[in-house]
Short mmCIF file of C-alpha atoms in Angstrom, two decimals:
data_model
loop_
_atom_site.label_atom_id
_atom_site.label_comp_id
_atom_site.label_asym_id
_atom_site.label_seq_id
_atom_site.Cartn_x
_atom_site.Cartn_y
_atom_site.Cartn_z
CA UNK A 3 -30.79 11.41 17.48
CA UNK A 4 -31.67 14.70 15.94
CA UNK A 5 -29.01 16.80 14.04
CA UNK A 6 -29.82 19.69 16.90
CA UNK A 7 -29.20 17.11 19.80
CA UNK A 8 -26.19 16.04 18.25
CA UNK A 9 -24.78 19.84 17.66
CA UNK A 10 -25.88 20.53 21.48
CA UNK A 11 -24.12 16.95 23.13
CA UNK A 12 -20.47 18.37 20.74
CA UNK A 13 -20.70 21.96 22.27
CA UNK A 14 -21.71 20.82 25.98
CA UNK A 15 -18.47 18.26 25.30
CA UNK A 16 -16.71 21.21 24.11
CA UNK A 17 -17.77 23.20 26.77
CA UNK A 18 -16.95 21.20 29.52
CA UNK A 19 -13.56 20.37 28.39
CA UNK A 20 -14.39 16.75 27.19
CA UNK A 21 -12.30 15.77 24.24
CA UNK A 22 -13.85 14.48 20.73
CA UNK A 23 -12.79 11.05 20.13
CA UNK A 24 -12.54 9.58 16.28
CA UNK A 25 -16.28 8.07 16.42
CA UNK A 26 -18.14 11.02 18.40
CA UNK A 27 -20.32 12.70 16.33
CA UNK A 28 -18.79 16.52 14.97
CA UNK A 29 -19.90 18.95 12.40
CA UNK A 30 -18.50 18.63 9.14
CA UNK A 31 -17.06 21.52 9.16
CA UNK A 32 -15.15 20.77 12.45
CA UNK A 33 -13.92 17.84 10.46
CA UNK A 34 -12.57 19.51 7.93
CA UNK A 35 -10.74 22.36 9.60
CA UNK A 36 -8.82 19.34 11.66
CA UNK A 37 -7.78 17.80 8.63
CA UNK A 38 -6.46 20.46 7.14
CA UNK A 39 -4.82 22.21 10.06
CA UNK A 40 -3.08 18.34 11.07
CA UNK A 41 -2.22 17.62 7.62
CA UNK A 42 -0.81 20.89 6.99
CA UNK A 43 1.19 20.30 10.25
CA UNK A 44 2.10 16.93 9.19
CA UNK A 45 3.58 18.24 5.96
CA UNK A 46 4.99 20.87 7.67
CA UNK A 47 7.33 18.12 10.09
CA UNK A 48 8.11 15.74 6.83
CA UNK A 49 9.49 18.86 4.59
CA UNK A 50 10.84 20.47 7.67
CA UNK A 51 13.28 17.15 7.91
CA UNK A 52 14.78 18.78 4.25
CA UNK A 53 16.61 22.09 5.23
CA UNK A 54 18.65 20.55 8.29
CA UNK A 55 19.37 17.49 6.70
CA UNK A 56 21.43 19.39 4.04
CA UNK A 57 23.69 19.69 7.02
CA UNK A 58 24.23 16.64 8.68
CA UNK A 59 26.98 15.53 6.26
CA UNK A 60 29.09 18.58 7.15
CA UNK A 61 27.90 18.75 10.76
CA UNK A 62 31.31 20.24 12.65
CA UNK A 63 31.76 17.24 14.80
CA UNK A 64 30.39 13.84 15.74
CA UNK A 65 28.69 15.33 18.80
CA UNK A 66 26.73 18.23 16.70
CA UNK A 67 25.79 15.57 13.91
CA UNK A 68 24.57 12.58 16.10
CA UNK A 69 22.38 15.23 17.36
CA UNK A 70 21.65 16.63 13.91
CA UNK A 71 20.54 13.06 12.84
CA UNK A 72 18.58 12.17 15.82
CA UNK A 73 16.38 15.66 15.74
CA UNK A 74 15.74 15.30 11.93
CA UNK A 75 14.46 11.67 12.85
CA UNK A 76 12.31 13.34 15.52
CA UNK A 77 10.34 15.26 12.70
CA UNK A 78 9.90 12.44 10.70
CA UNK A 79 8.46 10.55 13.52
CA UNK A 80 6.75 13.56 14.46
CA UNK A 81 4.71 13.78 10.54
CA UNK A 82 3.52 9.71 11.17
CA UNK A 83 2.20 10.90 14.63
CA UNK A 84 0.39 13.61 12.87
CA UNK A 85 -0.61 11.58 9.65
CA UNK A 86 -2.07 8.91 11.96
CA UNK A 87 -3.75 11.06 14.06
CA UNK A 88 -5.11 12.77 10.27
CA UNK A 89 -6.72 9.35 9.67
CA UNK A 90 -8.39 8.77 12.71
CA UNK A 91 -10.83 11.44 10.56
CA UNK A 92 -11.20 9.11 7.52
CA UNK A 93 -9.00 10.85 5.73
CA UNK A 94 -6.19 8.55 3.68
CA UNK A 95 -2.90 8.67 4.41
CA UNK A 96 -2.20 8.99 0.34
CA UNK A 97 -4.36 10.83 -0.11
CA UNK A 98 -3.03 14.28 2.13
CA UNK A 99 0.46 13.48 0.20
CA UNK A 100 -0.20 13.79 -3.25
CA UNK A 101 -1.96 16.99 -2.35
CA UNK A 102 1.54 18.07 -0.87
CA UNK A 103 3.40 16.97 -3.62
CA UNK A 104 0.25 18.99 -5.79
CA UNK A 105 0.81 21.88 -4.34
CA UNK A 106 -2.41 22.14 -3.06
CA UNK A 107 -1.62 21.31 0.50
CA UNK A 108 0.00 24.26 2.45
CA UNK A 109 2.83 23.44 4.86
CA UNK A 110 4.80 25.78 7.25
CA UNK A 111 6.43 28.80 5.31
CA UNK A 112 9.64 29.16 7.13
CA UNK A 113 10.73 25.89 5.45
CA UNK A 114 11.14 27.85 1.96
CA UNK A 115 14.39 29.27 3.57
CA UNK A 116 17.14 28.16 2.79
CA UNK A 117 19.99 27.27 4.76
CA UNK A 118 22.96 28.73 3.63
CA UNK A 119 25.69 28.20 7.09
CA UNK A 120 26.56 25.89 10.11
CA UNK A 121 24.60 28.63 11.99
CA UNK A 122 21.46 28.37 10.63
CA UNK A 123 21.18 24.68 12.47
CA UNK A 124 22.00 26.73 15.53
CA UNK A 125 19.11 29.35 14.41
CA UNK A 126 16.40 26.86 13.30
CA UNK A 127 16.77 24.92 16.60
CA UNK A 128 16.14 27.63 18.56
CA UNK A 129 13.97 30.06 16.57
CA UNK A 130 11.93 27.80 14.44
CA UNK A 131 11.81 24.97 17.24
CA UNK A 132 11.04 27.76 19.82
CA UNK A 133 8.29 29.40 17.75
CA UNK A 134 7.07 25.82 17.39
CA UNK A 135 6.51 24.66 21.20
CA UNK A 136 4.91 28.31 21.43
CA UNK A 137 2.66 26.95 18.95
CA UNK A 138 2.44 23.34 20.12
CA UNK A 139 2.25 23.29 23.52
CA UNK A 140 -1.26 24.52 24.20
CA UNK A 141 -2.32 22.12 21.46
CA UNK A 142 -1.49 19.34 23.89
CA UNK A 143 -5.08 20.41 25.59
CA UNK A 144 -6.81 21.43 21.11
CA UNK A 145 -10.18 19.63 21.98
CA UNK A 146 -9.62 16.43 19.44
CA UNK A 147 -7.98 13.63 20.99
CA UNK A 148 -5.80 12.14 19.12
CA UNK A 149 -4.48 15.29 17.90
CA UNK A 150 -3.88 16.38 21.42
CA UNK A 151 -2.26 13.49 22.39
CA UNK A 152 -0.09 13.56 19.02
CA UNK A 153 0.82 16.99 20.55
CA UNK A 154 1.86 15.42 24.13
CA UNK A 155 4.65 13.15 22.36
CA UNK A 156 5.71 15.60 19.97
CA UNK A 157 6.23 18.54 23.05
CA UNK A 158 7.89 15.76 24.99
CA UNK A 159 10.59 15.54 22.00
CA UNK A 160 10.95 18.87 21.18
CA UNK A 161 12.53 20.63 24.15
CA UNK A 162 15.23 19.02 23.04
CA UNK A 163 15.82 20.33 19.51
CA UNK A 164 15.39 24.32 20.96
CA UNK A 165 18.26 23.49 23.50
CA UNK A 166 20.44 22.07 20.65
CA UNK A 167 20.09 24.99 18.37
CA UNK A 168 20.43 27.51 21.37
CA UNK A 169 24.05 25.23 22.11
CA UNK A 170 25.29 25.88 18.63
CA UNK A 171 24.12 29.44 18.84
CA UNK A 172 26.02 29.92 22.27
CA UNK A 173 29.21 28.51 20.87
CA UNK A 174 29.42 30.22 17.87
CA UNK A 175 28.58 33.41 19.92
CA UNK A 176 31.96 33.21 21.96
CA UNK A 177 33.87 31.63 18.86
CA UNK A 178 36.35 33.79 16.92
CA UNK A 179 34.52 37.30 15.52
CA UNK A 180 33.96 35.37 12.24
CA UNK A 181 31.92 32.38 14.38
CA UNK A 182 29.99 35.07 16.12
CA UNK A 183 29.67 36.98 12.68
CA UNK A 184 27.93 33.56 11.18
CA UNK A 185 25.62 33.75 14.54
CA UNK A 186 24.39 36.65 14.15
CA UNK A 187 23.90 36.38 10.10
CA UNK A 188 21.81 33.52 10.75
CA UNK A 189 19.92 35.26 13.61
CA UNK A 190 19.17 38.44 11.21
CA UNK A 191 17.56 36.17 8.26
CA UNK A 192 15.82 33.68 10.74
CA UNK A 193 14.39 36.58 12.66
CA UNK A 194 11.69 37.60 10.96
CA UNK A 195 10.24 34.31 9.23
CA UNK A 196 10.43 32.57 12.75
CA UNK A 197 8.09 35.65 13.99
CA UNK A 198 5.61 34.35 10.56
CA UNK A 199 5.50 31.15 11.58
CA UNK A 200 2.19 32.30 13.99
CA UNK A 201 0.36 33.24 11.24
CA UNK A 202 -1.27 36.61 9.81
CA UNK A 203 -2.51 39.15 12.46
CA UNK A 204 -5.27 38.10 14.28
CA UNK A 205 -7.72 41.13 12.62
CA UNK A 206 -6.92 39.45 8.93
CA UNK A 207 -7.00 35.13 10.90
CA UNK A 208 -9.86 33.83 8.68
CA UNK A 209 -9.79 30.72 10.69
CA UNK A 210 -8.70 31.68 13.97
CA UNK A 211 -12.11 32.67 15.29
CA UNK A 212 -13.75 29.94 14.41
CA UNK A 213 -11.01 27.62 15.38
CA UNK A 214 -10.96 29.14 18.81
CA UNK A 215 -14.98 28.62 19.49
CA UNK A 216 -14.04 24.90 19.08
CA UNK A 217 -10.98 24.71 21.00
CA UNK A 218 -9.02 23.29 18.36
CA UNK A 219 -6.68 26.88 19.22
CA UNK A 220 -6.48 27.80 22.60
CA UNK A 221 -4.71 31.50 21.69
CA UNK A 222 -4.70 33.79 18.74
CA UNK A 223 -1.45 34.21 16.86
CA UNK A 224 -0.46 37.55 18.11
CA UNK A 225 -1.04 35.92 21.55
CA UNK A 226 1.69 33.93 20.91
CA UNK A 227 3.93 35.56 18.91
CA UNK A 228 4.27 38.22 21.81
CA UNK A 229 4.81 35.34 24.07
CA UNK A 230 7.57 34.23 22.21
CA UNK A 231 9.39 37.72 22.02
CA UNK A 232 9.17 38.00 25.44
CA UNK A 233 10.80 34.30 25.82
CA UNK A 234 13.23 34.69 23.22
CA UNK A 235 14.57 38.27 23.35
CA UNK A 236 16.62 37.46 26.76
CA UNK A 237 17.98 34.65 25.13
CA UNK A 238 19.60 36.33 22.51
CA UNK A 239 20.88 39.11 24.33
CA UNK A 240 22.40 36.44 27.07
CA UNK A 241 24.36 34.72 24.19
CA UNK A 242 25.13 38.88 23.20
CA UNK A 243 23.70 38.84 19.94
CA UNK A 244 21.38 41.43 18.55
CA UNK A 245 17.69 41.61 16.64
CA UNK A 246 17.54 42.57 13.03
CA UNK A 247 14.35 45.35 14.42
CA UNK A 248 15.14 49.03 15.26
CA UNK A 249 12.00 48.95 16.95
CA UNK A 250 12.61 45.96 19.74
CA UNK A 251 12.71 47.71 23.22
CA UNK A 252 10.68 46.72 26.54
CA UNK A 253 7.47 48.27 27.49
CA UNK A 254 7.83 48.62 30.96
CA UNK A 255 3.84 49.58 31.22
CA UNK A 256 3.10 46.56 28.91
CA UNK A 257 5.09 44.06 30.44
CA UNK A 258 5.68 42.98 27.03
CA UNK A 259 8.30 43.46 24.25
CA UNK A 260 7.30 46.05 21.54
CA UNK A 261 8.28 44.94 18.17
CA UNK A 262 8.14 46.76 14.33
CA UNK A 263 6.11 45.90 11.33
CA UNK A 264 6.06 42.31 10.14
CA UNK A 265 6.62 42.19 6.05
CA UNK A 266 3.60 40.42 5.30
CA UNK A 267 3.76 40.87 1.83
CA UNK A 268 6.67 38.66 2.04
CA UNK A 269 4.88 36.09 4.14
CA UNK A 270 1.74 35.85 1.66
CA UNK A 271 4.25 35.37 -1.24
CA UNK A 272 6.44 32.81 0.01
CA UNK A 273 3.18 30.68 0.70
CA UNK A 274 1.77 31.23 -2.73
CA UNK A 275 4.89 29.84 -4.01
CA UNK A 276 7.40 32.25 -4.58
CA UNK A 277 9.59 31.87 -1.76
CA UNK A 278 13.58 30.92 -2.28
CA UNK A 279 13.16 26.78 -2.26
CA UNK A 280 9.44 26.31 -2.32
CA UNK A 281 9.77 24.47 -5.58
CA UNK A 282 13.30 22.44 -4.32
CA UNK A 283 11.27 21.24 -1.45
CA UNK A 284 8.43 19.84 -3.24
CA UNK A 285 10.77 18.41 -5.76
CA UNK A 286 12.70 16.63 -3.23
CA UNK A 287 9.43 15.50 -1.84
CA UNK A 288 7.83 13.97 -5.06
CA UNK A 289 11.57 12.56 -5.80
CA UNK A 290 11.56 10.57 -2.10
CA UNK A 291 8.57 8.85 -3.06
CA UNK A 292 9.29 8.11 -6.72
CA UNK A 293 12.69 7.02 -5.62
CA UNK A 294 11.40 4.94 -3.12
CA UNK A 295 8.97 3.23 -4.96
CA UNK A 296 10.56 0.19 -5.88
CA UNK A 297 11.08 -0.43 -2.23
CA UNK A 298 8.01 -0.06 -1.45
CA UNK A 299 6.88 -2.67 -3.86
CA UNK A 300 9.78 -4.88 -3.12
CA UNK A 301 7.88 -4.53 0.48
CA UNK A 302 4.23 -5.80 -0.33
CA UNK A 303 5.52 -8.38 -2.77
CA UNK A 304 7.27 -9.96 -0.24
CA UNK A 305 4.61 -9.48 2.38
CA UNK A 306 1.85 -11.33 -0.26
CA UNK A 307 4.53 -14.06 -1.00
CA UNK A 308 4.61 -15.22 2.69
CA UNK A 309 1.35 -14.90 3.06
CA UNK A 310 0.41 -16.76 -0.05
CA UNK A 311 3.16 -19.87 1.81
CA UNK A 312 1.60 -19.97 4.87
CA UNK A 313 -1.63 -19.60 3.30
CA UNK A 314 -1.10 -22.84 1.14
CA UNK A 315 1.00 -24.91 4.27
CA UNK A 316 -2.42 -24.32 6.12
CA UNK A 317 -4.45 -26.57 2.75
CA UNK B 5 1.18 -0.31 -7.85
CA UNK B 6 3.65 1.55 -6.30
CA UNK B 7 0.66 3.32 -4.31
CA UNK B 8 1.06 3.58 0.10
CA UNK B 9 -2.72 2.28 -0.18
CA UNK B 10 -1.77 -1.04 -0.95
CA UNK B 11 0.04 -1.24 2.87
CA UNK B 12 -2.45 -1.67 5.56
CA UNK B 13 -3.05 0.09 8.91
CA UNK B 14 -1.95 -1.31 11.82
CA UNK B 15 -2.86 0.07 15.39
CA UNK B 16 0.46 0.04 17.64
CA UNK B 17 0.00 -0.98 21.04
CA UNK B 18 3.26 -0.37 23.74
CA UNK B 19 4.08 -1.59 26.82
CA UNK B 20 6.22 0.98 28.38
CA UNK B 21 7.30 -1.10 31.36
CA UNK B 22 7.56 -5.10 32.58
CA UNK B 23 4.22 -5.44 34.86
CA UNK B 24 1.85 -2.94 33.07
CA UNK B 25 -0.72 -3.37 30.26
CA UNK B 26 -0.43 -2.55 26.58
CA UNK B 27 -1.43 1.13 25.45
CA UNK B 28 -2.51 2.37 22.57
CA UNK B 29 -0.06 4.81 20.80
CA UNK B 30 -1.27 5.46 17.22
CA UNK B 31 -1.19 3.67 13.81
CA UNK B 32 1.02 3.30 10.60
CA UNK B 33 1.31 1.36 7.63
CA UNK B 34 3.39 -1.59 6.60
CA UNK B 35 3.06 -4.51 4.29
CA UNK B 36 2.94 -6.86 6.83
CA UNK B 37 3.30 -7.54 10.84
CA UNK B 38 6.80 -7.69 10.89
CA UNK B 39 7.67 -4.68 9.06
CA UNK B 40 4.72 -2.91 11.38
CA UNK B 41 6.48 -3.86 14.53
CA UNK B 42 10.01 -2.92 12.50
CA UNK B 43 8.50 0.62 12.09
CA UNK B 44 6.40 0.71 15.26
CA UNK B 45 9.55 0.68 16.92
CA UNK B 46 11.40 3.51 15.12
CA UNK B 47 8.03 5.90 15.13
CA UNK B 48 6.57 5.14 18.89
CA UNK B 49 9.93 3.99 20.88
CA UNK B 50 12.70 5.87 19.98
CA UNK B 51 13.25 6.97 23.54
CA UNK B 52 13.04 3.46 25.77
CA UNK B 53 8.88 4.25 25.83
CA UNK B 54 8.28 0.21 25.39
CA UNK B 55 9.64 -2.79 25.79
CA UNK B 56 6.93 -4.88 24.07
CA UNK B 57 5.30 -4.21 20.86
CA UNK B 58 1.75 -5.20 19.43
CA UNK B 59 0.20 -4.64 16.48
CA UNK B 60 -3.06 -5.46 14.68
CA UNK B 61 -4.06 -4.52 11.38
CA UNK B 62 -6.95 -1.65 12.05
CA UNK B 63 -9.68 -3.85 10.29
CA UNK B 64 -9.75 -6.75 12.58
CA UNK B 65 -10.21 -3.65 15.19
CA UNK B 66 -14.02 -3.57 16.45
CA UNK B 67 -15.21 -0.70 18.56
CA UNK B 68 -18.25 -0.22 20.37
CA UNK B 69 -20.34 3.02 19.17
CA UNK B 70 -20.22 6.62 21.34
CA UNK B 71 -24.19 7.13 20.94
CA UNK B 72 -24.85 3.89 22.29
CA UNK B 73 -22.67 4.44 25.13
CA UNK B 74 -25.63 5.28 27.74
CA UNK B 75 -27.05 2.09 27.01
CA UNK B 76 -24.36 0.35 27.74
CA UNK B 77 -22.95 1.68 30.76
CA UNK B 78 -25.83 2.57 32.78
CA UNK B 79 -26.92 -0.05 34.28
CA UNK B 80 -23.65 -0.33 35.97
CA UNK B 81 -24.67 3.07 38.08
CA UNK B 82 -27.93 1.55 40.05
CA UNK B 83 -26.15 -1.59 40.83
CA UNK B 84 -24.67 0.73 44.20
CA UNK B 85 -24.68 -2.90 45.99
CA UNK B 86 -21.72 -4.15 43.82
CA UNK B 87 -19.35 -1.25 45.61
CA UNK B 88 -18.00 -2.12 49.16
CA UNK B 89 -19.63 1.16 50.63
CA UNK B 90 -22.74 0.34 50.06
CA UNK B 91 -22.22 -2.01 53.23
CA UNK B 92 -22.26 -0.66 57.30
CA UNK B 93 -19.98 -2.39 58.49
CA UNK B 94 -18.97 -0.71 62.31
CA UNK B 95 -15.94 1.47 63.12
CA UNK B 96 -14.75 -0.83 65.84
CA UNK B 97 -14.01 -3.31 62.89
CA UNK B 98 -11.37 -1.16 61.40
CA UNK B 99 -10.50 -1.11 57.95
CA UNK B 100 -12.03 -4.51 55.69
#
């Protein structure tokens, strides 16, 4: 089949809402902009598990830290989903982490923040897991397939980390004024780099275009980052906290939330590098694996010694 | 040595309940089948989603090729006579 023929059979797929499976044909490029927007994804889950789990040895009570444990699992589980789903493009495993652990794979900016109280938990669960479904759930239908269906396991598990962190935030809300004081701390730094986490502006979105033709988006990020004001203002009045943004306030002509100015100076430093723990988090990164490496060895040594016995009880 | 390439892929197939068939869930590595199933379960079941667990190492997999695919399925669409409407069969009969 002709390159042409093959380009027209994708887009009519495309077009009528078939999904692209591992061995259908794609353009290159298509290729390429999955694996970096899944790997960068799957990074983004495996050093996302680092900020929380600085908690879970102080976690308040058993209740808080079985959860604690349990959602931190979720994201590792959640990075293999995506890594596997990575490879179905013939793209190694190994290969995506040492460019992590390089530097020259990107992963989720809010994850550079550190977390400095109990409340924080409370505010990454709901902000940063919020912002996330906003971001995840329409990639349940992103037009690869095993991407997509990555996406339906992941949303499945996630509902449950917003409601955790909206829990803690609720509680410390009608705790003593210090608790509440701690809530609303966290709120005012989480605020703004949960509102990042969609990405630059749509008008400066070098990708988003592109990745929209193909269906691997299904909304731009300002789409979504009004959606989740919308969602997500009401909650935080409810628990009567406030938002670190003079300009908030409800359009009633709109039917949307106007916000202020996002700082993305900020943003566009913190991913070059600069942010407060970018280097802590690779560090810890390359340290799991060196760390681990023994065991890993330990692993296949033992796996070629039984094969090697059953191997020569066979002769 | 210490390199993740030197742990095979394995394809992890679930069955969620006692009576249905084996799904495919996704892949991971591990040095052998019995750390594959060991992980299998903590990445694909940490919610009761199976109660059985296969997995094969992804080169013994063999697939059949998407441009082919015509080929291969189409002469299963003018066979009409192998469905059970292709047959009159009257109303008085009821349903057979």
């Amino acid at each position: 089949m002709s390159e042409e023929q093959l380009q027209r059979d994708f887009q009519s797929k495309l077009d009528a809402e078939i999904r692209i499976e591992p061995k259908d044909w794609m353009p290159d490029d298509y290729r390429k902009t999955l694996i970096r927007q899944i790997s960068q994804h799957a990074h983004s889950e495996i050093v996302g598990m680092l900020p929380e789990g600085n908690w879970i040895t102080r976690a308040p009570s058993l209740r808080r830290k079985v959860a604690l444990i349990a959602k931190v699992q979720d994201e590792a589980g959640h990075g293999l989903y995506l890594y596997s789903a990575m490879e179905t493009l013939g793209e190694p495993r190994s290969k995506a982490i040492d460019d992590l652990h390089s530097g020259k794979a990107k992963y989720s900016s809010i994850f550079n923040y550190p977390t400095l109280t109990w409340a924080d938990m409370g505010a990454i669960g709901w902000l940063v897991d919020g912002a996330a479904i906003q971001n995840q759930v329409p990639l349940c239908r992103t037009s690869y397939g095993p991407y997509a269906r990555a996406m339906v396991r992941v949303c499945k598990e996630e509902s449950f980390h917003q409601r955790q962190g909206y829990e803690i935030m609720m509680e410390l809300a009608k705790g003593t004024p210090a608790q509440k004081a701690m809530a609303q701390d966290a709120l005012n730094r989480w605020w703004w780099p949960s509102l990042m986490m969609f990405g630059p502006p749509d008008k400066d979105s070098k990708h988003t275009a592109q990745s929209m033709a193909w269906k691997i988006k299904r909304h731009t990020n300002d789409e979504l980052r009004q959606a989740f004001v919308d969602k997500t203002v009401p909650q935080g009045e409810f628990i009567g906290l406030t938002f670190p943004d003079k300009d908030l306030k409800w359009n009633e002509e709109k039917g949307h939330y106007d916000f202020g100015d996002i700082n993305w100076d900020e943003f566009y430093n913190v991913i070059k590098g600069n942010g407060p723990c970018n280097k802590e988090r690779i560090k810890a990164r390359r340290a799991a694996k060196e760390n681990g490496a023994w065991v890993r060895d330990a692993a296949a040594a033992y796996a070629k010694k039984k094969q090697n016995k059953s191997t020569e009880k066979a002769a | 040595m210490s390199n993740t390439n030197d742990w095979p892929l394995w394809e992890v197939f679930i069955r969620s309940k006692q009576g249905l068939n084996h799904k495919h869930v996704g892949s991971l590595h591990a040095p052998d089948a019995e750390m594959a199933i060991k992980n299998a379960r903590d990445v694909y079941t940490r919610r009761m989603e199976g109660i059985s667990i296969w997995v094969v190492e992804s080169v013994h997999m063999h697939a059949s090729s998407p441009l082919e695919g015509e080929e291969l399925y189409e002469p299963a669409n003018d066979k009409i006579y192998r469905h059970p409407t292709f047959y009159d069969i009257p109303e008085e009969i009821g349903h057979m």
